[in-house]
Every structure is written in C-alpha cells, then in structure tokens.
C-alpha cells in the first residue's frame, strides 16, 4: 500500500464526521485570512508613519486609529477561529481514535482462527493500539494546525505575487526548494524507516511473549538472557534509526539555509526597490513578515509530512487486517432453523487448507461420510495429523468443505446463519481458554441470561461445584490470566460448565491430554458423561474410558475414516484400532494418552 493510498483511506474514515470536517475547513480558512490581514495592516501602519515623517508633519493618532481598530478586529477573529478549530479538532480526534480501535476489535473477532494462529496476539494488540493512536495524531495535527498551514501557502503565494511580483517570486522559489528537499529526504529514508518499524514490531511481539511466560523465564533463570536479547534488539533498532535521523538533519540544515538566503534576498531586493523609489519601507517589513510566516508554515508542513511517513507502516498494518475477510460468510438466503435435534451427516466431505500461494495442498480430510443420530457419542481416534480437529472444525464452520456437504437435521449447515449454527454447538477446547475474570463470568459466557439455579446446576454437572465452593470468594473468585490460578483439571471443568450452561444439542470435546491425577480423571469422566447425556457428542478421545463408552468410534488415518464401530466390534476386527488400542488405551489404562506415542503406534 502506497503513502497516498493509506492516507486517502485514513481520511475516508472521516465519512461520519462530514459536518465537523466542513466546520473545521471553514474555521481554518478564517484563521488564514485573519492571519494574513495582520502583516498587511502592519505594513500600512508603517507606511502611514513614514509618509507623515517625510512630509515633516507630526503623525497623528487619529489618522492611524481605523487601521489599529481593524487590527484588533482581525486579532479577535483569529482567536475565535482558533478556539473553534481546536475544540472541534480535539473532539473529532478522540472520537475517531476510539471508533477506529472498536472497528479493529470487532473485525479481528470475526476473523477465522487461521488468521489468529498466524499472528501473535501481542502483535494484534500493538496494531490496534498504535494504529488508533496514529490516526488520533494525524487527525489532531492536521485539523489543528496543518490544514491552515496548507491553506496559508495557497493564500500567501498569490497574495504576495499580487502585492509585489518581484518579492513574491522569491517566496515561490523558497516553497519549491523546500518541497524538493523534503521529497528527496523522504525518498531516501522510506525503506530505512520501514525496516525500523519491522524491528519495533518484533520487539513488541517478543516482549509480549516473554511477559506472558514469566514463570518459565524465572524458573529456568533465563532473565539475563531475555533482557540481553531485548538489549540487542534495542541496539539493532537504534542502528537502523540513526541513518534516518542523519537525513533529517540534512533536511534541517538545508531548510535553515534556504530560509536565511530568502530573507536576505527579500531585504536586499526590497531595499534596492525602495532606493529606486519603487517600493516602500512598509512593503519590505510586510514581506519580511510574510516570509517569516511562510518559513514557519513550511517547517511545520515538513514535520507533518515526516510524521505521516513515520505512521505509515502502522497504518498499513491496520488496513491489512481490515482487508482480511473471514473465510466463512452467511448466505443471503440463510434461514435460522432454531434449536436442532442433532442428526449430523457428513456426505463426501473433502477439505484442503488454503495455501498462501493458492496452490493445492493435499486434503486434510478426504471423502468423509458418516451419519450420527441424535444423542449418540462419537469418538474420533487416530494419529496426530490424521484430521480429527479438522473434521470437527468443519462441523462448526471454521472452514467450509472444498467438496461434499455437512447437514444437521437434513439442513446444509451453509444454509443457516453462522450464529444459528454455533448456538447449536458447544465446544470444549483442548486448552480450556479461560478469561482473566471471575469463575461466574467465565461460565456465564455459555449463557449470559442463565438463572443462578441454572448456573449452579451446570457447575454441579461439570463436577466443579465442590472446588468452586472451596474458593475464598466462591463464584466471584478471579481465575487469573488464562485461568492460571486454577489447576488443569479445574480449568477443564469450568470450561465444561461453560458449555453445559449453553445447553446445545450438539457438543464437541477436544479431550485434554494433560496428565491428571486419578481423582481428577474420574471427575472429568463424570463431567463428560453428564455433558454427553441427551445430545450428539463428538469427542477427540485420548482416554480409554471415553473410547469404551462411545456409541461409535471413527478411526482416522491420513484424513480418511478407515474403521468404524463400537469398541468391541473394532477390537474383534483386529485392525488398526487394535494396534492403537493395544499400544495406548489398554497398556496404560490409568494414564491419559498423549498424542506423541499415538503417532509412533501407527507409523
Ligand atoms: P489431528 O487433529 O488429527 O491431529 P488435524 O486435523 O489437526 O489433525 O490436521 C490434519 C492435517 O491438516 C495435518 O496434516 C495438519 O498438518 C494439517 N493442518 C491442520 N491445521 C492446519 C492449518 N491451520 N493450516 C494448514 N494445515 C493444517
Ligand atoms: Mg488435533
């Protein structure tokens, strides 16, 4: 995205503020006109004084009074315009900053997991905060000062040419030289600054990663290494930044020289004109004031364009996220089916993960076909990478199949609004993913309108009631970041309670593989049994108990179902499942099965 594209989008985000923008442009215009009246009046006053001095008469105050009154009038108008402009600009900038952050947040929440797993959450947060701050600064400085600076240039150049074309041309030359210098420096530093921004992002990502893993850093006494790495990164950033700063110094030196030369030229030319009787002393003073004002505005505009250029990378990141579209969108004629019974059917479902280049990848699941009756529990087993998670991701439409279709109660899931589908499916993720809020708030995500009785029933069925009651603040106890202040089994049970409170007809479990003690294991099994009651359940199973109690087991290999049946049927078949089971479920019945040995078993 180019500089021009980015900033035209930044300003197009002001659509909703149209009336404020019109007022601001009007205010800036008034400000400029009033500002220019001042030097003109000042020049006139001096000429009036020198005229009467030449005539040998004493200058009278009465003769100057109208000019002084006009001066005061313009000064008051300037103050009024400045107040209006700064009030409106401040408000607009604050409103937009929050609106932009909210826009980013909303959009990011709609993006698929494939987006979020590819981008570090520290980076997302940095983009949200920095881009909204960048836009705040751009709007604020543009409307407060730089718009009027632009307009000043547009007014002062024709005005000065009209007043005195010889001196006016000197000012035009100054503006041209300054623009050329600024553009040259920007061209030279563009790539360099881009590199600096990249390093800055790496630093933010790294810091957020390290701060999220402080226990590991401390227990592995890695603090020194981490701070050292951070210091190295800072050095790299500074080294990358220095050449840019040198270029800016060049620009400053050039700008100062050009200004001084212009001022001198105006003074010399003006004096020559005066000596030849063409110009006046007031004219020289007026032009010197114009030139000074112009130099001030030029410097301001160069600074502004530098700041735009500094923010460019952050804003590009922002628009890149905003341009990412969710894979899955509602069909226009999608109809809400209400609460479903839970008869799930996969018909010839094939799916390949999209590649960045768009080229074909080998399918993650291939030609899946099976039907699950309401209330059945289906266990999915198979080696890591065999397609278990993908199968269930397709069911709640993280992705849509490349071929085939999935129906629930005979309705293609693509014919329902996404919200309606997901209201019917509860998911217990392998990692419980709790919020840094209270236990109650975490469970209520399942159903914010649930009554206190429903809440405590869900906790009871999830075998979580006992440990919640034992907490100092009961339900109001905070669980810490990602639920860190609870044990692994407790976190899982809170997550199950959350899904139970939602009470969907279909439930998906990605069983935790974390090693749990026997008692917790048993409690989790009870919670699971309770959660599966009366609903269609899919379990990515790592435990013998789960596999044994399933109505049916689907054995996946390389994206295909190679065996299916009940535990006893599959054992009797003496096929792949038996190999898996013997190595895993049967050999170590107490221990949950980790994914790693499962793979070894099938290789
Ligand atoms: P399982 O859950 O059985 O371990 P998955 O469904 O996660 O298997 O993976 C099936 C296949 O799809 C694997 O080859 C895996 O590498 C690939 N895969 C999984 N997730 C992604 C993804 N987000 N992008 C690309 N490929 C993926
Ligand atoms: Mg998986």
PDB file of N, CA, C and O and ligand atoms in Angstrom, residues 388-389 430 510 540 595, ligand 2:
ATOM      1  N   UNK A 388      -8.531 -35.247  12.810  1.00  0.00           N
ATOM      2  CA  UNK A 388      -9.603 -35.216  13.812  1.00  0.00           C
ATOM      3  C   UNK A 388     -10.082 -33.782  14.062  1.00  0.00           C
ATOM      4  O   UNK A 388     -11.282 -33.492  13.980  1.00  0.00           O
ATOM      5  N   UNK A 389      -9.146 -32.892  14.361  1.00  0.00           N
ATOM      6  CA  UNK A 389      -9.530 -31.500  14.648  1.00  0.00           C
ATOM      7  C   UNK A 389     -10.163 -30.853  13.426  1.00  0.00           C
ATOM      8  O   UNK A 389     -11.135 -30.101  13.545  1.00  0.00           O
ATOM      9  N   UNK A 430      -9.389 -28.125  23.724  1.00  0.00           N
ATOM     10  CA  UNK A 430      -8.345 -28.897  24.384  1.00  0.00           C
ATOM     11  C   UNK A 430      -7.665 -28.062  25.462  1.00  0.00           C
ATOM     12  O   UNK A 430      -7.429 -28.515  26.558  1.00  0.00           O
ATOM     13  N   UNK A 510     -12.550 -31.586  22.657  1.00  0.00           N
ATOM     14  CA  UNK A 510     -11.200 -31.990  22.322  1.00  0.00           C
ATOM     15  C   UNK A 510     -10.591 -32.323  23.679  1.00  0.00           C
ATOM     16  O   UNK A 510     -10.230 -31.444  24.437  1.00  0.00           O
ATOM     17  N   UNK A 540     -12.768 -35.963  20.585  1.00  0.00           N
ATOM     18  CA  UNK A 540     -11.443 -36.390  20.127  1.00  0.00           C
ATOM     19  C   UNK A 540     -10.845 -37.070  21.343  1.00  0.00           C
ATOM     20  O   UNK A 540     -10.529 -36.426  22.341  1.00  0.00           O
ATOM     21  N   UNK A 595      -0.538 -37.446  22.513  1.00  0.00           N
ATOM     22  CA  UNK A 595      -0.599 -37.581  21.062  1.00  0.00           C
ATOM     23  C   UNK A 595       0.657 -38.232  20.497  1.00  0.00           C
ATOM     24  O   UNK A 595       0.614 -38.927  19.513  1.00  0.00           O
TER      25      UNK A 595
HETATM   26 MG1  LIG B   2      -5.957 -32.064  16.802  1.00  0.00          MG
END
